[in-house]
Short mmCIF file of C-alpha atoms in Angstrom, two decimals:
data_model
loop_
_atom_site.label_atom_id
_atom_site.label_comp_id
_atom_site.label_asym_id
_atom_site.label_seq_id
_atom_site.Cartn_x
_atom_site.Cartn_y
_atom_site.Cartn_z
CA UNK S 284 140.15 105.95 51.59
CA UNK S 285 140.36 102.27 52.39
CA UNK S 286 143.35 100.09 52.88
CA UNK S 287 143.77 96.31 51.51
CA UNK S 288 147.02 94.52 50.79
CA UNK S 289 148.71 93.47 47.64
CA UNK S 290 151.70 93.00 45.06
CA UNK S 291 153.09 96.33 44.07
CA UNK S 292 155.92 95.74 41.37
CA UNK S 293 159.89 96.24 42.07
CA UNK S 294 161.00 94.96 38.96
CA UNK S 295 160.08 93.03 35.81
CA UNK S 296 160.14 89.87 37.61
CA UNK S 297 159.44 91.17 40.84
CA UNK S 298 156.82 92.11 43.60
CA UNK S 299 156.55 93.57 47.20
CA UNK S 300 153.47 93.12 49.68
CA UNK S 301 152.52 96.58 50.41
CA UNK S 302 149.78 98.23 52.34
CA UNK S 303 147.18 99.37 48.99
CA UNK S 304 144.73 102.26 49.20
CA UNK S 305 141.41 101.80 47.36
CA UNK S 306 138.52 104.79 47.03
CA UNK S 307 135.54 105.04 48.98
CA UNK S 308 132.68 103.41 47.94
CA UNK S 309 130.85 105.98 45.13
CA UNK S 310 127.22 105.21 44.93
CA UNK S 311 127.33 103.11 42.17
CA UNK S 312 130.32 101.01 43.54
CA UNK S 313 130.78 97.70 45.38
CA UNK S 314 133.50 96.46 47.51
CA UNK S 315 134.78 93.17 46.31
CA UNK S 316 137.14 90.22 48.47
CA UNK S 317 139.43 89.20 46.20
CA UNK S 318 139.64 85.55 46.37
CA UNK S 319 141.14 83.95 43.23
CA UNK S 320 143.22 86.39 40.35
CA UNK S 321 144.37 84.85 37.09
CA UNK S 322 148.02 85.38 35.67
CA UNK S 323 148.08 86.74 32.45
CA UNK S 324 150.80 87.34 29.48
CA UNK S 325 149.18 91.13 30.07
CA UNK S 326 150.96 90.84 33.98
CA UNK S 327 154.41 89.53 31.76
CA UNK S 328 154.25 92.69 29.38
CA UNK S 329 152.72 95.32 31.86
CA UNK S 330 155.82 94.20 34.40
CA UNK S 331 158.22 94.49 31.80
CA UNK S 332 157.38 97.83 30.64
CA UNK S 333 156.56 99.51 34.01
CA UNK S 334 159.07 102.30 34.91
CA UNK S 335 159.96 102.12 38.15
CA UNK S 336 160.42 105.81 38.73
CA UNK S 337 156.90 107.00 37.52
CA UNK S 338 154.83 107.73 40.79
CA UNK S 339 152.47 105.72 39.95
CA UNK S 340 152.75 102.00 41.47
CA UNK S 341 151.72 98.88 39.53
CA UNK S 342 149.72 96.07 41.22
CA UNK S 343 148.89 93.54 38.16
CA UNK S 344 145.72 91.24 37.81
CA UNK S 345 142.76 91.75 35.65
CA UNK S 346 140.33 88.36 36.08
CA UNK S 347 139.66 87.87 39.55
CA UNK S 348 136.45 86.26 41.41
CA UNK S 349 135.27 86.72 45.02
CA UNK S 350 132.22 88.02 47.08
CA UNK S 351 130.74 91.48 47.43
CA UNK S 352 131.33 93.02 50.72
CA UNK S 353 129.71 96.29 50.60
CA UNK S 354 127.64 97.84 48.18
CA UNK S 355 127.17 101.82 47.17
CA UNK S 356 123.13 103.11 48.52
CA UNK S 357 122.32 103.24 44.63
CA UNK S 358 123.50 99.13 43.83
CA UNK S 359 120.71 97.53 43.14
CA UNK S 360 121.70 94.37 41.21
CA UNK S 361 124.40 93.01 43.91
CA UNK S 362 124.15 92.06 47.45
CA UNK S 363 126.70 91.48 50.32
CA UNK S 364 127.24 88.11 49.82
CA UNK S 365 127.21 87.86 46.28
CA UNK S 366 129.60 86.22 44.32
CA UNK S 367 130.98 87.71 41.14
CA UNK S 368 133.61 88.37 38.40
CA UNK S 369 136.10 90.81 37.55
CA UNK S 370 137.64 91.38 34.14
CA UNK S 371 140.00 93.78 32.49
CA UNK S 372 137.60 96.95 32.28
CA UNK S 373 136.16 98.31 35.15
CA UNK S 374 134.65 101.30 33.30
CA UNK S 375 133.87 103.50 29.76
CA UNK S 376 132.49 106.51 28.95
CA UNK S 377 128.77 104.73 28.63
CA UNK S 378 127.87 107.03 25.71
CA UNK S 379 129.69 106.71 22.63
CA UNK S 380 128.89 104.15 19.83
CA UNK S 381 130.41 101.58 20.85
CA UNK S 382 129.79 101.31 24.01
CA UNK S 383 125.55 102.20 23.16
CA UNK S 384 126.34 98.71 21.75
CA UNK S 385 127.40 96.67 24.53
CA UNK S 386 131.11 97.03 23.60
CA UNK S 387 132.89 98.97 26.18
CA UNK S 388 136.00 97.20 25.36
CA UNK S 389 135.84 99.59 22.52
CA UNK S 390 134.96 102.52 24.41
CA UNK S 391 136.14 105.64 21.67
CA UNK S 392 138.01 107.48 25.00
CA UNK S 393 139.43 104.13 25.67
CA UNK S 394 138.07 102.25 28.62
CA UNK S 395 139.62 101.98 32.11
CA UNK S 396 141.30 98.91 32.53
CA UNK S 397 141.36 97.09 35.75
CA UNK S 398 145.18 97.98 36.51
CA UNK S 399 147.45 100.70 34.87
CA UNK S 400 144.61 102.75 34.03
CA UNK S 401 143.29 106.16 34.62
CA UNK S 402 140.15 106.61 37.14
CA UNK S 403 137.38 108.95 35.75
CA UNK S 404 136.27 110.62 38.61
CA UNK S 405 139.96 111.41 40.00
CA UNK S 406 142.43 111.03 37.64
CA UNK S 407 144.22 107.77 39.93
CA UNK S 408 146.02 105.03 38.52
CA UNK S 409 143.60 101.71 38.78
CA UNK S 410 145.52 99.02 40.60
CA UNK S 411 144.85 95.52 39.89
CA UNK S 412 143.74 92.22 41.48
CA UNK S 413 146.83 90.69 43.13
CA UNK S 414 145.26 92.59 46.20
CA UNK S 415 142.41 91.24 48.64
CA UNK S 416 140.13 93.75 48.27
CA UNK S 417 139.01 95.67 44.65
CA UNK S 418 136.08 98.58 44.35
CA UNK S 419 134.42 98.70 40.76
CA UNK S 420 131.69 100.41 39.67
CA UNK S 421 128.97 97.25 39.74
CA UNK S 422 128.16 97.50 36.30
CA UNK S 423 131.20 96.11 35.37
CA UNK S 424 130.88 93.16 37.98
CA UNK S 425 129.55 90.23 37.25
CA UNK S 426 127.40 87.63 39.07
CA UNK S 427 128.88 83.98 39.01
CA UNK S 428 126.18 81.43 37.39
CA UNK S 429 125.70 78.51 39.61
CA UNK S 430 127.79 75.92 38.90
CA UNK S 431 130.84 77.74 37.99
CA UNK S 432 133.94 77.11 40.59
CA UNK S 433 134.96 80.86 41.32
CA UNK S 434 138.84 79.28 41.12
CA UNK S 435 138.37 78.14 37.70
CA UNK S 436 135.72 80.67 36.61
CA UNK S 437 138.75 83.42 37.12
CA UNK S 438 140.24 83.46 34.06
CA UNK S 439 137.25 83.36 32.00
CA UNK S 440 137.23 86.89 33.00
CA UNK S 441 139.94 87.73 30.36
CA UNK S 442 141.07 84.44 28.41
CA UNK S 443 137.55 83.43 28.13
CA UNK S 444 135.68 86.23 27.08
CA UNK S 445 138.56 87.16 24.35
CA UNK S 446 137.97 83.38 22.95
CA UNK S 447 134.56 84.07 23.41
CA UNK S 448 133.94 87.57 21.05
CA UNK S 449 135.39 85.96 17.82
CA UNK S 450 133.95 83.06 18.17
CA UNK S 451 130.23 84.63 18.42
CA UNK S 452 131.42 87.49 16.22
CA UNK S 453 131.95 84.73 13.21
CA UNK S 454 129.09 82.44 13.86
CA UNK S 455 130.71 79.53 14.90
CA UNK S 456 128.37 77.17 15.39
CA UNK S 457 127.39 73.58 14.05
CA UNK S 458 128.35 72.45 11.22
CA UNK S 459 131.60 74.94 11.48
CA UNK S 460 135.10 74.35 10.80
CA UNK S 461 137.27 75.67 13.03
CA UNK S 462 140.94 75.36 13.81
CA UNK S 463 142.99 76.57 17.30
CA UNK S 464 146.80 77.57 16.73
CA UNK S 465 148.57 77.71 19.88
CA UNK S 466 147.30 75.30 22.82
CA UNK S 467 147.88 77.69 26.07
CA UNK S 468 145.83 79.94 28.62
CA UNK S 469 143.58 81.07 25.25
CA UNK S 470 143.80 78.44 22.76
CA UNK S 471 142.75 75.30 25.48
CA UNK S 472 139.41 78.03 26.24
CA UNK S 473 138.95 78.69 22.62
CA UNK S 474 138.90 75.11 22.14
CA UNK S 475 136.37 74.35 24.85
CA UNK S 476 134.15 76.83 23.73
CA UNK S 477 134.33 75.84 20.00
CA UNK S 478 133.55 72.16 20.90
CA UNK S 479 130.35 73.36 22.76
CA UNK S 480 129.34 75.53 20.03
CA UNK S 481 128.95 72.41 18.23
CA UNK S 482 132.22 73.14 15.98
CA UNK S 483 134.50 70.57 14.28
CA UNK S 484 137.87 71.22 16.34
CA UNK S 485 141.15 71.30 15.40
CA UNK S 486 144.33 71.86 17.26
CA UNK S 487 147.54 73.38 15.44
CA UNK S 488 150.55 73.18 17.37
CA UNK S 489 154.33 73.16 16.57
CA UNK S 490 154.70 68.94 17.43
CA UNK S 491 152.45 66.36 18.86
CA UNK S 492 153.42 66.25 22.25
CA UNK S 493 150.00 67.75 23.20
CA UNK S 494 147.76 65.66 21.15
CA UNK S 495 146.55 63.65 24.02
CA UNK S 496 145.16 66.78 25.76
CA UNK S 497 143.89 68.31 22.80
CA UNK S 498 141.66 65.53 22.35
CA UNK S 499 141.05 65.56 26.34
CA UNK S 500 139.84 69.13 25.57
CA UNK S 501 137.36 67.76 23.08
CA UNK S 502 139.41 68.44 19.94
CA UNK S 503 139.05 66.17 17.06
CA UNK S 504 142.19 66.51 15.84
CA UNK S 505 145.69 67.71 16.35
CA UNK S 506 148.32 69.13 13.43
CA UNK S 507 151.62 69.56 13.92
CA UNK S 508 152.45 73.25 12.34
CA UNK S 509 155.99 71.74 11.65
CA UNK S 510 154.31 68.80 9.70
CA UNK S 511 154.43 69.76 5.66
CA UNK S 512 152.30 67.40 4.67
CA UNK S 513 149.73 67.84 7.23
CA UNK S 514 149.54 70.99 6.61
CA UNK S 515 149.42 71.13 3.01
CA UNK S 516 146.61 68.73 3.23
CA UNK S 517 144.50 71.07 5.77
CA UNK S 518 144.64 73.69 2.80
CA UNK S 519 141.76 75.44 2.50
CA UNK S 520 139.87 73.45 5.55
CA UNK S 521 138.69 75.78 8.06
CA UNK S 522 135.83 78.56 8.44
CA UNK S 523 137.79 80.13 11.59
CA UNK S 524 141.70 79.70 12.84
CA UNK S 525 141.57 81.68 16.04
CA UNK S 526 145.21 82.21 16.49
CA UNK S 527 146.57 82.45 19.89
CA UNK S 528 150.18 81.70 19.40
CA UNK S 529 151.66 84.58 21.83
CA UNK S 530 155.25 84.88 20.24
CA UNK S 531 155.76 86.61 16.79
CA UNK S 532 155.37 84.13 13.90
CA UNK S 533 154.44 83.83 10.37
CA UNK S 534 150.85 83.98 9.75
CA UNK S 535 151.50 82.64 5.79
CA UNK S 536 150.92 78.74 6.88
CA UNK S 537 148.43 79.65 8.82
CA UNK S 538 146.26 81.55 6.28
CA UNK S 539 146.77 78.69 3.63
CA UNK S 540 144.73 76.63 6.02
CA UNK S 541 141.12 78.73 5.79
CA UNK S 542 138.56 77.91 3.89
CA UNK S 543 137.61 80.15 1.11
CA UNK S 544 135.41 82.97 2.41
CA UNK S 545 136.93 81.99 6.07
CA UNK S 546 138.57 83.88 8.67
CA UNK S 547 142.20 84.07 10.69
CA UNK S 548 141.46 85.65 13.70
CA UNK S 549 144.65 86.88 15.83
CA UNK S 550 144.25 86.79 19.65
CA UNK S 551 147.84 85.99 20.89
CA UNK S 552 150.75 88.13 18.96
CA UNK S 553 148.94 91.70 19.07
CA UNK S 554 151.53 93.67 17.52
CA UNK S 555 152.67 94.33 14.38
CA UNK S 556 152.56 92.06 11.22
CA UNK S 557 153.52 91.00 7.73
CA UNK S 558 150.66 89.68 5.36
CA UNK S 559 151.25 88.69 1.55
CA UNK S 560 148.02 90.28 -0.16
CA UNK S 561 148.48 86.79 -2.10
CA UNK S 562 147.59 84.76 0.51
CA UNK S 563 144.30 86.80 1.46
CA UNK S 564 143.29 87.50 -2.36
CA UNK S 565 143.63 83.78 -3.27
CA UNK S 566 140.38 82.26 -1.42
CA UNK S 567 138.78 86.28 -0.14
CA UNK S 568 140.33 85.17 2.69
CA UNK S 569 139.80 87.76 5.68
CA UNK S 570 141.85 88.55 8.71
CA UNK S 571 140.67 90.28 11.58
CA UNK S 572 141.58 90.35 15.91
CA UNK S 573 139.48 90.66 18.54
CA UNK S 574 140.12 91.81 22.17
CA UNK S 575 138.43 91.57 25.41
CA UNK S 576 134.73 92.29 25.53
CA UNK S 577 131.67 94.13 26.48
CA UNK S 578 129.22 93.89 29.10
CA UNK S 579 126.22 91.72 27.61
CA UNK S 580 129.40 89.57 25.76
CA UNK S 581 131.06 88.91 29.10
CA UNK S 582 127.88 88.05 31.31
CA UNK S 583 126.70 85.57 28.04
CA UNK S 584 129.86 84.15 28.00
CA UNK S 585 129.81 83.30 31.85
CA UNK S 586 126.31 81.52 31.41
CA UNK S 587 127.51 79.48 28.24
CA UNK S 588 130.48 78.01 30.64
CA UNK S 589 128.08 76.92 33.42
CA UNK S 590 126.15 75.90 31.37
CA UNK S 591 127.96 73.55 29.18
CA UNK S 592 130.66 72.69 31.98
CA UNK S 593 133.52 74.89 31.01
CA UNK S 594 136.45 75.92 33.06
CA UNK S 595 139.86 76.68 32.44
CA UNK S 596 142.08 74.36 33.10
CA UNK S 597 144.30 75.63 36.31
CA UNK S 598 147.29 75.54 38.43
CA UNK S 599 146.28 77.20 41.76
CA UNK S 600 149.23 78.89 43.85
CA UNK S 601 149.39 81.30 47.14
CA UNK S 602 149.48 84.91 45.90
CA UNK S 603 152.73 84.87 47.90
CA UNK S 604 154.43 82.52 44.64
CA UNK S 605 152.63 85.15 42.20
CA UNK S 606 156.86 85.46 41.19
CA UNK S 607 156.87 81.82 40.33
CA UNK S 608 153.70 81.82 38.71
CA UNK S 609 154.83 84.79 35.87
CA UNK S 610 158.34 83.34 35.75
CA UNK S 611 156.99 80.08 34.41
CA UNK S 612 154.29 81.96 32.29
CA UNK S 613 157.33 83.20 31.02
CA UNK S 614 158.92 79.84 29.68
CA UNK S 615 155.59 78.81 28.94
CA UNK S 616 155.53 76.22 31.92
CA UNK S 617 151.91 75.85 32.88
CA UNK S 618 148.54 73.96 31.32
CA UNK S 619 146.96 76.25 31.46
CA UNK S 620 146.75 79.09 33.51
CA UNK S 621 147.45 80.19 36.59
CA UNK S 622 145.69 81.11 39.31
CA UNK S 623 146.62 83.29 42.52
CA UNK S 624 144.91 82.88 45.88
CA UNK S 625 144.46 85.66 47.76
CA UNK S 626 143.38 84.50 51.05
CA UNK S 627 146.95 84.64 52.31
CA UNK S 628 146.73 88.70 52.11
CA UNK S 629 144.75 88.02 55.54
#
């Protein structure tokens, strides 16, 4: 086995540097240095959940850049050296359906995700990226394009690429209509993306206090959810909402604004909810969710960014303040993500 140091949990809000064992290098694996991790809502919920007395520990972090180290005698695509991405699978079955299609993240025996899952080979609990060192099978790394900042490039390892599926998925493109509820870690990436996809843009959020950087994002316009007569007037407007609004809410208002034909797509609130056939009938109005995605989605997605300049927007902290970092995830202090750095694990 090999040692590296992270952040094991000790509570919902807290975490302990501890000594982390990772497997030997398999022949298909590479040895990654963690050097930036993004903090997800995933790290809030996973934390929350986690039961202390299970044996198994929990070290969160599931988008994470840095450089290979060592590779496996049968990796041919990566060198020591090597920059690359990390998302939230690090492996699937490789032969069902879904993931014959390039969509692991749909893997039919569920694929293993980058922390809290199950390895297998062994049967061991996957620990995550708030470490310095991570070993993945190198088919689920990914080489950096040049030109995108590994710091900023983190998070498109999760945020972007979950943007990134409905967005392809509907055929946004020019021409398109296509609204962002919710302006946080997803919605400022889903706006971003939409903008360089040659989409008309438009921000919902509950007031106007972030009109300024919705338009600094490229947005073309910004709606106040709280604003009746804004919203009555967007009736029937847009091809896509992607919704990314994290909290429960009422998806009614936010339904009445898609276009006939048109799509709500939920990315933030995943659990469950309350739809009026109404307001889907009236217009064949469709909803549908998207989560994470495969291979060929994820390394398209990374090329798109560098090649059109996107980046999430980010607050960079010492993985020592990863506490501080989910606590104001938590009250929703941040534009717009976070980002660990791992180099003090030295």
């Amino acid at each position: 086995m090999r040692t590296t140091t992270g952040w094991r949990a000790t509570g919902p809000t807290a975490l302990r540097r501890t000594s982390l064992e990772r497997r030997d290098l398999r022949p298909d694996d590479i040895a990654v240095r963690i050097d930036h991790c993004g903090v997800c809502h995933t790290d809030l919920h996973a934390l929350r959940d986690h039961d202390l007395h299970v044996k198994a520990p929990l070290v969160p972090g599931h988008e994470f850049t840095g450089v290979v180290t060592e590779t496996g005698p049968e990796v041919t695509a990566l060198s020591v050296g090597d920059r690359v991405g990390v998302g939230n699978i690090v492996d699937s079955c490789g032969v069902c359906a879904m993931c014959e299609a390039g969509q692991e993240n749909f893997c039919h025996s569920f694929p293993t995700l980058t922390y809290g899952g199950v390895d297998r080979e062994d049967g061991t609990t996957t620990l995550g990226g708030y470490s310095r060192e991570y070993v993945v099978r190198d088919a689920f790394a990914y080489p950096l394009p040049p030109g995108l900042d590994p710091v900023t490039a983190a998070p498109l390892l999760c945020a972007g690429v979950t943007v990134w599926e409905p967005l392809r998925s509907l055929g946004v493109g020019p021409g398109s209509r296509v609204a962002v509820a919710g302006l946080g870690g997803l919605g400022h990436l889903t706006v971003k993306m939409a903008v360089a996809l040659g989409a008309t843009t438009t921000v919902i959020s509950r007031t106007r206090d972030k009109s300024e950087d919705a338009h600094r994002l490229g947005a073309h316009d910004l709606i106040a959810s709280t604003d009746t007569q804004r919203m009555a007037a967007a009736r029937d407007t847009f091809d896509v909402v992607v919704d990314t609004i994290s909290a429960p809410h009422d998806l009614a208002p936010y339904l009445k604004t898609v276009a006939m034909d048109g799509t709500l797509s939920l990315l933030g609130h995943l659990g469950p909810v309350t739809v009026e056939a109404m307001d889907l009938l009236v217009g064949r109005k469709k909803l549908s969710s998207a989560g994470s995605g495969g291979r060929p989605a994820t390394a398209e997605m990374l090329r798109f960014c560098a090649g059109n300049g996107i980046a999430a927007d980010v607050e960079v902290l010492p993985s020592s303040q990863a506490h501080t970092a989910l606590d104001r995830l938590r009250r929703n202090d941040v534009r717009y993500r976070f980002v660990l750095d791992m180099s003090d694990l030295d």
